[in-house]
GROMACS .gro file of C-alpha atoms in nm:
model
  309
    1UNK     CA    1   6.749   9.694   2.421
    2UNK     CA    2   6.653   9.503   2.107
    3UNK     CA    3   6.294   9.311   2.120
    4UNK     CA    4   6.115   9.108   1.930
    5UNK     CA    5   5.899   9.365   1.677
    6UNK     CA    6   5.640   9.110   1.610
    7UNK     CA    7   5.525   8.718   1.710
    8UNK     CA    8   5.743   8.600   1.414
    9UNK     CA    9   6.013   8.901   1.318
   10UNK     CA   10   6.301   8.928   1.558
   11UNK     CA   11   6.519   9.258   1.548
   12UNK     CA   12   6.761   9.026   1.769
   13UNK     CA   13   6.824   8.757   1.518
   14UNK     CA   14   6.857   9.007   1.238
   15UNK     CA   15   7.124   9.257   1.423
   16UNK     CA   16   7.297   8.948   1.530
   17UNK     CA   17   7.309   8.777   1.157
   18UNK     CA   18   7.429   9.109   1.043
   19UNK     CA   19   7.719   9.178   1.267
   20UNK     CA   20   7.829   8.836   1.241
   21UNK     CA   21   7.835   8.838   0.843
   22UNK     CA   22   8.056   9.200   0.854
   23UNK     CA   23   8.323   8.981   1.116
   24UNK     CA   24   8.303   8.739   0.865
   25UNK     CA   25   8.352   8.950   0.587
   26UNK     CA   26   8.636   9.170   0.706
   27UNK     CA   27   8.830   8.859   0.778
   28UNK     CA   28   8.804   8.708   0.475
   29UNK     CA   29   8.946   9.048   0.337
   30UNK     CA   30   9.201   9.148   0.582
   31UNK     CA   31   9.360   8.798   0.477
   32UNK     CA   32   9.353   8.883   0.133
   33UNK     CA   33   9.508   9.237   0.163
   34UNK     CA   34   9.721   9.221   0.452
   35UNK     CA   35   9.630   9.490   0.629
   36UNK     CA   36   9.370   9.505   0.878
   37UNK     CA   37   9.091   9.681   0.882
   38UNK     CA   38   9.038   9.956   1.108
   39UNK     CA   39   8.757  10.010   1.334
   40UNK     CA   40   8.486  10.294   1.427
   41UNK     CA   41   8.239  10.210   1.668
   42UNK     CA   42   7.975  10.451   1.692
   43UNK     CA   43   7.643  10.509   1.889
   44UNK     CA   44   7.373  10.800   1.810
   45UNK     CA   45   7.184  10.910   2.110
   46UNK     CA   46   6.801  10.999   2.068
   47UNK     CA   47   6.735  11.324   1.938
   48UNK     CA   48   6.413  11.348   1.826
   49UNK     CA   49   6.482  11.265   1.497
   50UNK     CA   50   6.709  10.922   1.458
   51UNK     CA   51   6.913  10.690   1.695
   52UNK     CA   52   7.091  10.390   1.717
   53UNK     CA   53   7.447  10.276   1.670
   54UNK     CA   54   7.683  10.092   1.419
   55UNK     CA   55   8.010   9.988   1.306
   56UNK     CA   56   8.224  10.080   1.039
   57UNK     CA   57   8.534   9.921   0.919
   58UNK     CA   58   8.744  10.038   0.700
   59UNK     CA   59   9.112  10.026   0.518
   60UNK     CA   60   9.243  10.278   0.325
   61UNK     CA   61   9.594  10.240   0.125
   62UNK     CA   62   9.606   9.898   0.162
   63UNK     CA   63   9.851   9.640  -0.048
   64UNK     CA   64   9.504   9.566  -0.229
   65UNK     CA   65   9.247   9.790  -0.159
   66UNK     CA   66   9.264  10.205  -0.197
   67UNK     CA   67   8.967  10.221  -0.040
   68UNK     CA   68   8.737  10.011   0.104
   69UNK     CA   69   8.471   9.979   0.422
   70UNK     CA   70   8.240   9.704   0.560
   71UNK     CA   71   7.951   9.909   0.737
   72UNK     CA   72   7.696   9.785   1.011
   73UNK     CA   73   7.406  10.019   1.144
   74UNK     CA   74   7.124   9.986   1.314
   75UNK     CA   75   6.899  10.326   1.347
   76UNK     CA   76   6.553  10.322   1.476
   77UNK     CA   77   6.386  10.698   1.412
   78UNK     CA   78   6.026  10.842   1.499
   79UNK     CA   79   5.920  10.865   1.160
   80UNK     CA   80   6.025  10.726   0.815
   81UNK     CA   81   6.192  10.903   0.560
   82UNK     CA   82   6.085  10.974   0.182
   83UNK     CA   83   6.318  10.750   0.028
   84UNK     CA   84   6.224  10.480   0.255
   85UNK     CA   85   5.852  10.557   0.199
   86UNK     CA   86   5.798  10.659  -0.136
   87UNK     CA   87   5.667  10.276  -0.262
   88UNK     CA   88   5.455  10.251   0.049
   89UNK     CA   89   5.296  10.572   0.100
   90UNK     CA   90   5.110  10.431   0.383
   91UNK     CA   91   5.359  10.411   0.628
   92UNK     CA   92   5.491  10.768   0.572
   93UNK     CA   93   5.519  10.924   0.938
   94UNK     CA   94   5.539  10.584   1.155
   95UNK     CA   95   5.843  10.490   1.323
   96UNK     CA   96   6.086  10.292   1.177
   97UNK     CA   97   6.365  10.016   1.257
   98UNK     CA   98   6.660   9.979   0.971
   99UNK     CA   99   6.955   9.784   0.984
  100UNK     CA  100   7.211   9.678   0.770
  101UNK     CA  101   7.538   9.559   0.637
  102UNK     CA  102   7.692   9.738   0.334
  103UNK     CA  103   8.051   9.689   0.171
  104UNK     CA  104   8.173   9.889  -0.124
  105UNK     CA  105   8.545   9.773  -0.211
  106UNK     CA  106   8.790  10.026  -0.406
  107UNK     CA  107   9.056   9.792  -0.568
  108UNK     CA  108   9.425  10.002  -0.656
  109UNK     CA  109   9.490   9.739  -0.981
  110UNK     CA  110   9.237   9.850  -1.199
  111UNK     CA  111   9.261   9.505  -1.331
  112UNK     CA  112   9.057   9.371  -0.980
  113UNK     CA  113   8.710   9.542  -1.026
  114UNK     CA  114   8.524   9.755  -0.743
  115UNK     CA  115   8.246   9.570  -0.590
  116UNK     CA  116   7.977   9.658  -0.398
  117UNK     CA  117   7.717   9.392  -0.155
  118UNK     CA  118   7.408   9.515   0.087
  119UNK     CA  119   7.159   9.345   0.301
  120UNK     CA  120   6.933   9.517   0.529
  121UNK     CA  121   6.580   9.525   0.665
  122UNK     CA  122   6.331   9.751   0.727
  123UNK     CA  123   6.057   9.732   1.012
  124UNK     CA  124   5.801   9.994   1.009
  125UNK     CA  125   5.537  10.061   1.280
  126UNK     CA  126   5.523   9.752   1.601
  127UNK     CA  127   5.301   9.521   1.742
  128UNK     CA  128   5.085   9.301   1.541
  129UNK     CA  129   5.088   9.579   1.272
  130UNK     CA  130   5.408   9.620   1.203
  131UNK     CA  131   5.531   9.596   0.839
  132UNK     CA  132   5.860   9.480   0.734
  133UNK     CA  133   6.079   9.380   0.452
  134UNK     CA  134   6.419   9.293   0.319
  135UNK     CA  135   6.611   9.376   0.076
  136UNK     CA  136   7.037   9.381  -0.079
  137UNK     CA  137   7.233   9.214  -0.345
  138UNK     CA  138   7.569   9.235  -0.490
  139UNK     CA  139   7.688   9.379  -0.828
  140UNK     CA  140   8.027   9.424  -0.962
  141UNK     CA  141   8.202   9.745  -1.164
  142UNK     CA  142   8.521   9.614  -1.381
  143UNK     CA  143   8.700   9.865  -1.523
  144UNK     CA  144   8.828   9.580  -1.811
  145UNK     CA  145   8.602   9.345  -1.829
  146UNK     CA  146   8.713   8.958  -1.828
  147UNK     CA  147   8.418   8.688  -1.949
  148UNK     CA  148   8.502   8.428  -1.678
  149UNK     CA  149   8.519   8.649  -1.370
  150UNK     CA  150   8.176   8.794  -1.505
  151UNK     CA  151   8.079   8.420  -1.524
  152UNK     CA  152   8.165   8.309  -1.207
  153UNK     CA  153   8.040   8.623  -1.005
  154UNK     CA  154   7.694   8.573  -1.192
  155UNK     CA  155   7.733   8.201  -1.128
  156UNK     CA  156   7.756   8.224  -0.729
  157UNK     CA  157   7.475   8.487  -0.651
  158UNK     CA  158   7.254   8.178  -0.945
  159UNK     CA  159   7.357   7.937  -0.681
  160UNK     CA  160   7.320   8.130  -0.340
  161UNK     CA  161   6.952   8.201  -0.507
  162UNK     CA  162   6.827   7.857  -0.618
  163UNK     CA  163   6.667   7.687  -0.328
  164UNK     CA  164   6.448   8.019  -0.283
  165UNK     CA  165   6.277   7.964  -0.639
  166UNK     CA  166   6.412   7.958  -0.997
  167UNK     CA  167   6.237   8.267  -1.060
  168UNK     CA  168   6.487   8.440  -0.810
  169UNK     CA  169   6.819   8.490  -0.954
  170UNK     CA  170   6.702   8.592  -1.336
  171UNK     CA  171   6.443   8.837  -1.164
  172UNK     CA  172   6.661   9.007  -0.925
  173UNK     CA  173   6.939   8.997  -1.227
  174UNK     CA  174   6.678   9.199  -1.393
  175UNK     CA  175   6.626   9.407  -1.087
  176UNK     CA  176   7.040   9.482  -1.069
  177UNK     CA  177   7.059   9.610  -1.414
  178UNK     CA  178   6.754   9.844  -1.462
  179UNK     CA  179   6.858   9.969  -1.087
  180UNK     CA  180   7.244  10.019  -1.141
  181UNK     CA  181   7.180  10.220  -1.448
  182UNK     CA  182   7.291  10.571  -1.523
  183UNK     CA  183   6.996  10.755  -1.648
  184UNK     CA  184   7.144  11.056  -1.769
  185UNK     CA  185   7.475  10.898  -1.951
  186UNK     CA  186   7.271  10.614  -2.090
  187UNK     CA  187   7.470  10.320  -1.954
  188UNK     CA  188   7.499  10.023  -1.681
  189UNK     CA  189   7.747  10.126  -1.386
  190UNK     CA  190   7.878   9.774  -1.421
  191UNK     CA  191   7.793   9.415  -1.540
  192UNK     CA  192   7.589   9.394  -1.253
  193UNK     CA  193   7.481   9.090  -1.060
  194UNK     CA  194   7.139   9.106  -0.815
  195UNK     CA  195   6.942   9.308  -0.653
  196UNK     CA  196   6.631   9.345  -0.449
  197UNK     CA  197   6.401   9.542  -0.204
  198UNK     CA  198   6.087   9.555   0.009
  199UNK     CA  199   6.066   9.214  -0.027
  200UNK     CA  200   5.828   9.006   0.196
  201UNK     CA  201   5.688   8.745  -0.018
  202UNK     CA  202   5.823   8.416   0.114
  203UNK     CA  203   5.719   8.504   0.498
  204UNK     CA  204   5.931   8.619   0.746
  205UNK     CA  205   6.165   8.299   0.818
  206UNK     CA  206   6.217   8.188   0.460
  207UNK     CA  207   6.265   8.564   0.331
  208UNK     CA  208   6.547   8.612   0.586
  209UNK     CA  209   6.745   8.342   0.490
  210UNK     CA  210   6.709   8.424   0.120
  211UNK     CA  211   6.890   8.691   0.236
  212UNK     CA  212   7.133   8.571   0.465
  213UNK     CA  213   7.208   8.308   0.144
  214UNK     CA  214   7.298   8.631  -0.091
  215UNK     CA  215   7.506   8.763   0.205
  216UNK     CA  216   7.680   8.508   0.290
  217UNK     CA  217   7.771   8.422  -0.140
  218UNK     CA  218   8.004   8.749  -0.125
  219UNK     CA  219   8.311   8.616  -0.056
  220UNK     CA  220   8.278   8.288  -0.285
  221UNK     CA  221   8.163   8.564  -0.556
  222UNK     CA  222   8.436   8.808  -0.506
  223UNK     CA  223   8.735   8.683  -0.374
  224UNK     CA  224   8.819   8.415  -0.682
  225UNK     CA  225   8.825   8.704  -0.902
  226UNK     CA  226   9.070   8.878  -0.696
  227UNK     CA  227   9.281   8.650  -0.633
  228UNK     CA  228   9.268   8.568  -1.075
  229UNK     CA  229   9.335   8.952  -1.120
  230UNK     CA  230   9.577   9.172  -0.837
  231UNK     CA  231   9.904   9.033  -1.020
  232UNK     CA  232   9.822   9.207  -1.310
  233UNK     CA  233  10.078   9.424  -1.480
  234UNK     CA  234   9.897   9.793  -1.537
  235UNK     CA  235  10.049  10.136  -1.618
  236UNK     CA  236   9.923  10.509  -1.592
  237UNK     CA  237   9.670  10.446  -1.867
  238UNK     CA  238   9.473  10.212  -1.652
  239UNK     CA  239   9.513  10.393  -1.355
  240UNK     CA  240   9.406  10.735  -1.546
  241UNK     CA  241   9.029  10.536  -1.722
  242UNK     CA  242   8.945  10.361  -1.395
  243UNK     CA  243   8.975  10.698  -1.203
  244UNK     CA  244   8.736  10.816  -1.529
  245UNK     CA  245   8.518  10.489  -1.472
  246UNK     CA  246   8.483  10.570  -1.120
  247UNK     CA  247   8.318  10.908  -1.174
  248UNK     CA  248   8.054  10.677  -1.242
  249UNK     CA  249   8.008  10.507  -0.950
  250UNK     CA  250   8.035  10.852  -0.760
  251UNK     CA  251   7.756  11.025  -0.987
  252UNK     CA  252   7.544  10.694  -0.893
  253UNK     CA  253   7.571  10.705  -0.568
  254UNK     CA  254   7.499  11.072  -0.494
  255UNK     CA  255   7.208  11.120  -0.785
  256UNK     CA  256   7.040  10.779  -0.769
  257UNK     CA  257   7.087  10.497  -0.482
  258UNK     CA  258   6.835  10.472  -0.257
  259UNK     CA  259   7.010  10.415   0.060
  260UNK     CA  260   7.272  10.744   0.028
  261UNK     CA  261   6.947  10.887  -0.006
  262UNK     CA  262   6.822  10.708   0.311
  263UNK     CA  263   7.108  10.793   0.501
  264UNK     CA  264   7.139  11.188   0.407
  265UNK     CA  265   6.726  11.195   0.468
  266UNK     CA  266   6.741  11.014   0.795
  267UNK     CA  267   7.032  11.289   0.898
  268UNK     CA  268   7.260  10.929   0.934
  269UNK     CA  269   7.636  10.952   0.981
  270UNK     CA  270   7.776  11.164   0.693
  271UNK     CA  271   8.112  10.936   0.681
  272UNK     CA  272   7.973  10.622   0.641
  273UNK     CA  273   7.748  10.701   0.443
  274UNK     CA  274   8.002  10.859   0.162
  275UNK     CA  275   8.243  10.575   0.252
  276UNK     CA  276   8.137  10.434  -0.064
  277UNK     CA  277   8.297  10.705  -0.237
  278UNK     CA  278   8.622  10.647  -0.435
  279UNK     CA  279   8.946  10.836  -0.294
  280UNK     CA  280   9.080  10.946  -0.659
  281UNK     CA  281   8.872  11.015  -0.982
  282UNK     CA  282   8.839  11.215  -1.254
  283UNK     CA  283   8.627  11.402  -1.516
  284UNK     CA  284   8.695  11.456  -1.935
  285UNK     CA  285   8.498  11.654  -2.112
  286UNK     CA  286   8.336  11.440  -2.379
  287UNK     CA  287   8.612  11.183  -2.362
  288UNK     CA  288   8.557  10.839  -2.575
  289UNK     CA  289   8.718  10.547  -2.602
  290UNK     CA  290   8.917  10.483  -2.879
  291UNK     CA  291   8.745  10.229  -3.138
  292UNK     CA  292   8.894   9.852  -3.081
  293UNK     CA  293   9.099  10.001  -2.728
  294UNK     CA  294   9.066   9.775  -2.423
  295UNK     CA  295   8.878  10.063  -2.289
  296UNK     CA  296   8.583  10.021  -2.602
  297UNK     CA  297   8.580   9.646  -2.498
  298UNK     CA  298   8.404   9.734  -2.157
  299UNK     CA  299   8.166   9.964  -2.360
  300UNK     CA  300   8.064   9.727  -2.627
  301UNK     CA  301   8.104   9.371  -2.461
  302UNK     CA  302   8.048   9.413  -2.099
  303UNK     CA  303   7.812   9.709  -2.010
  304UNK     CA  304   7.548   9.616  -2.226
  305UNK     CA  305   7.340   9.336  -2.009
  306UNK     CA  306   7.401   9.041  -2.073
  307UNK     CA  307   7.326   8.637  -1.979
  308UNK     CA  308   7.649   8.570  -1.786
  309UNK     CA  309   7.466   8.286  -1.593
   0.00000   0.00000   0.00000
């Protein structure tokens, strides 16, 4: 069912990689929350438009998590899709391979910050002519901010990125904050961490283990922090600004990130694509912080980017 797309690019080795790093994920944090995960198996039949199949897991209510879901696809279509197309005019109209493994985590403590991790691939066209190219990273939204657990997250994805070239981690840090930024409120969704896309330049072999390295640095990035934060007293007042913070994440998602985009372009699976979605937030009109609050302290000393490596 899956071949090889080219000599050197196998669609085998990448599906396989990918379902074995969501496993490997959603273990790590069904042990951490104590409930497990649930699962939805899914398979798209050809319809002229998109096919394919996938894998969503997912916990809701959870002793840790409110929300959360680890999401595998794999959907091959007849021709690609603006979003995916839009930096490579070229290949607009050619069928298309994309597969991927994304996680967006919705924390209850608002203490624990939301997090969010992707890796994927893209194959356009087949044969000797086919084009392809990787992309994902990691970033992470606190809702009050803590120096070291910004440290340490920035630290890991530094580390996971070093044998592939020192340029690496302070470019796609770069990357991460100019992406995860809200145009029209003037500010960084979180403190970030890295990102990247249609990228291609190492070759084939060495490009898929860069990222294979950044997906397989999630749970040494995240879970530390966790574990540091989920015994932390809170009250109504926290609850109440992370529900505000998270009307971030949701105008984000549905105005500017590319693979929502993908997915409600491609006509992909409406609920896992808006998994990512928070289950409780709120809008205030005009609402500021107060000057010197623990809420001003994620405005003034954690939104703006910063070196944290």
């Amino acid at each position: 069912m899956h071949t090889d797309i080219s000599s050197d690019v196998s669609a085998e080795a990448i599906r396989g990689y990918l379902l074995d790093l969501q496993q490997r994920i959603v273990v790590g944090l069904e042990e951490a929350d104590g409930k497990p995960f649930f699962t939805d198996a899914w398979e798209r039949p050809a319809d002229g438009k998109l096919r394919g199949d996938g894998r969503s897991r997912v916990i809701e209510e959870g002793a840790l998590f409110e929300r959360g879901g680890v999401n595998f696809s794999h959907v091959r279509g007849d021709a690609m899709p603006p979003s995916a197309s839009a930096s490579r005019p070229q290949l607009a109209g050619k069928g298309f391979e994309a597969m991927g493994v994304s996680l967006v985590l919705h924390p209850r403590n608002p203490h624990v910050p939301t997090v969010h991790m992707n890796v994927r691939c893209f194959i356009a066209g087949s044969g000797p002519d086919a084009v392809w190219w990787f992309g994902g990273g990691m970033d992470l939204t606190p809702y009050y901010g803590k120096d070291e657990d910004c440290r340490h997250f920035h630290a890991t994805c530094k580390q996971a990125l070093a044998p592939y070239g020192e340029d690496k981690y302070p470019r796609f840090k770069r990357w991460c904050d100019e992406y995860f930024f809200l145009k029209h409120r003037g500010e960084a969704r979180g403190i970030g961490g890295i990102f990247f896309d249609d990228f291609s330049e190492l070759g084939y072999a060495e490009s898929f283990a860069m990222t294979r390295a950044a997906g397989d640095a999630f749970l040494d990035a995240y879970l530390p922090i966790v574990r540091a934060r989920r015994d932390t007293p809170y009250g109504e007042r926290e609850r109440e600004f992370q529900a505000y913070r998270r009307g971030r994440y949701v105008e984000f998602n549905l105005v500017f990130d590319r693979g929502t985009l993908f997915g409600l372009q491609s006509s992909g699976r409406t609920e896992s694509i808006l998994m990512s979605l928070p289950p409780i937030v709120r809008w205030c009109y005009d609402w500021k912080p107060q000057p010197g609050s623990p809420e001003a302290v994620l405005y003034t000393d954690f939104l703006p980017p910063r070196d944290w490596a």
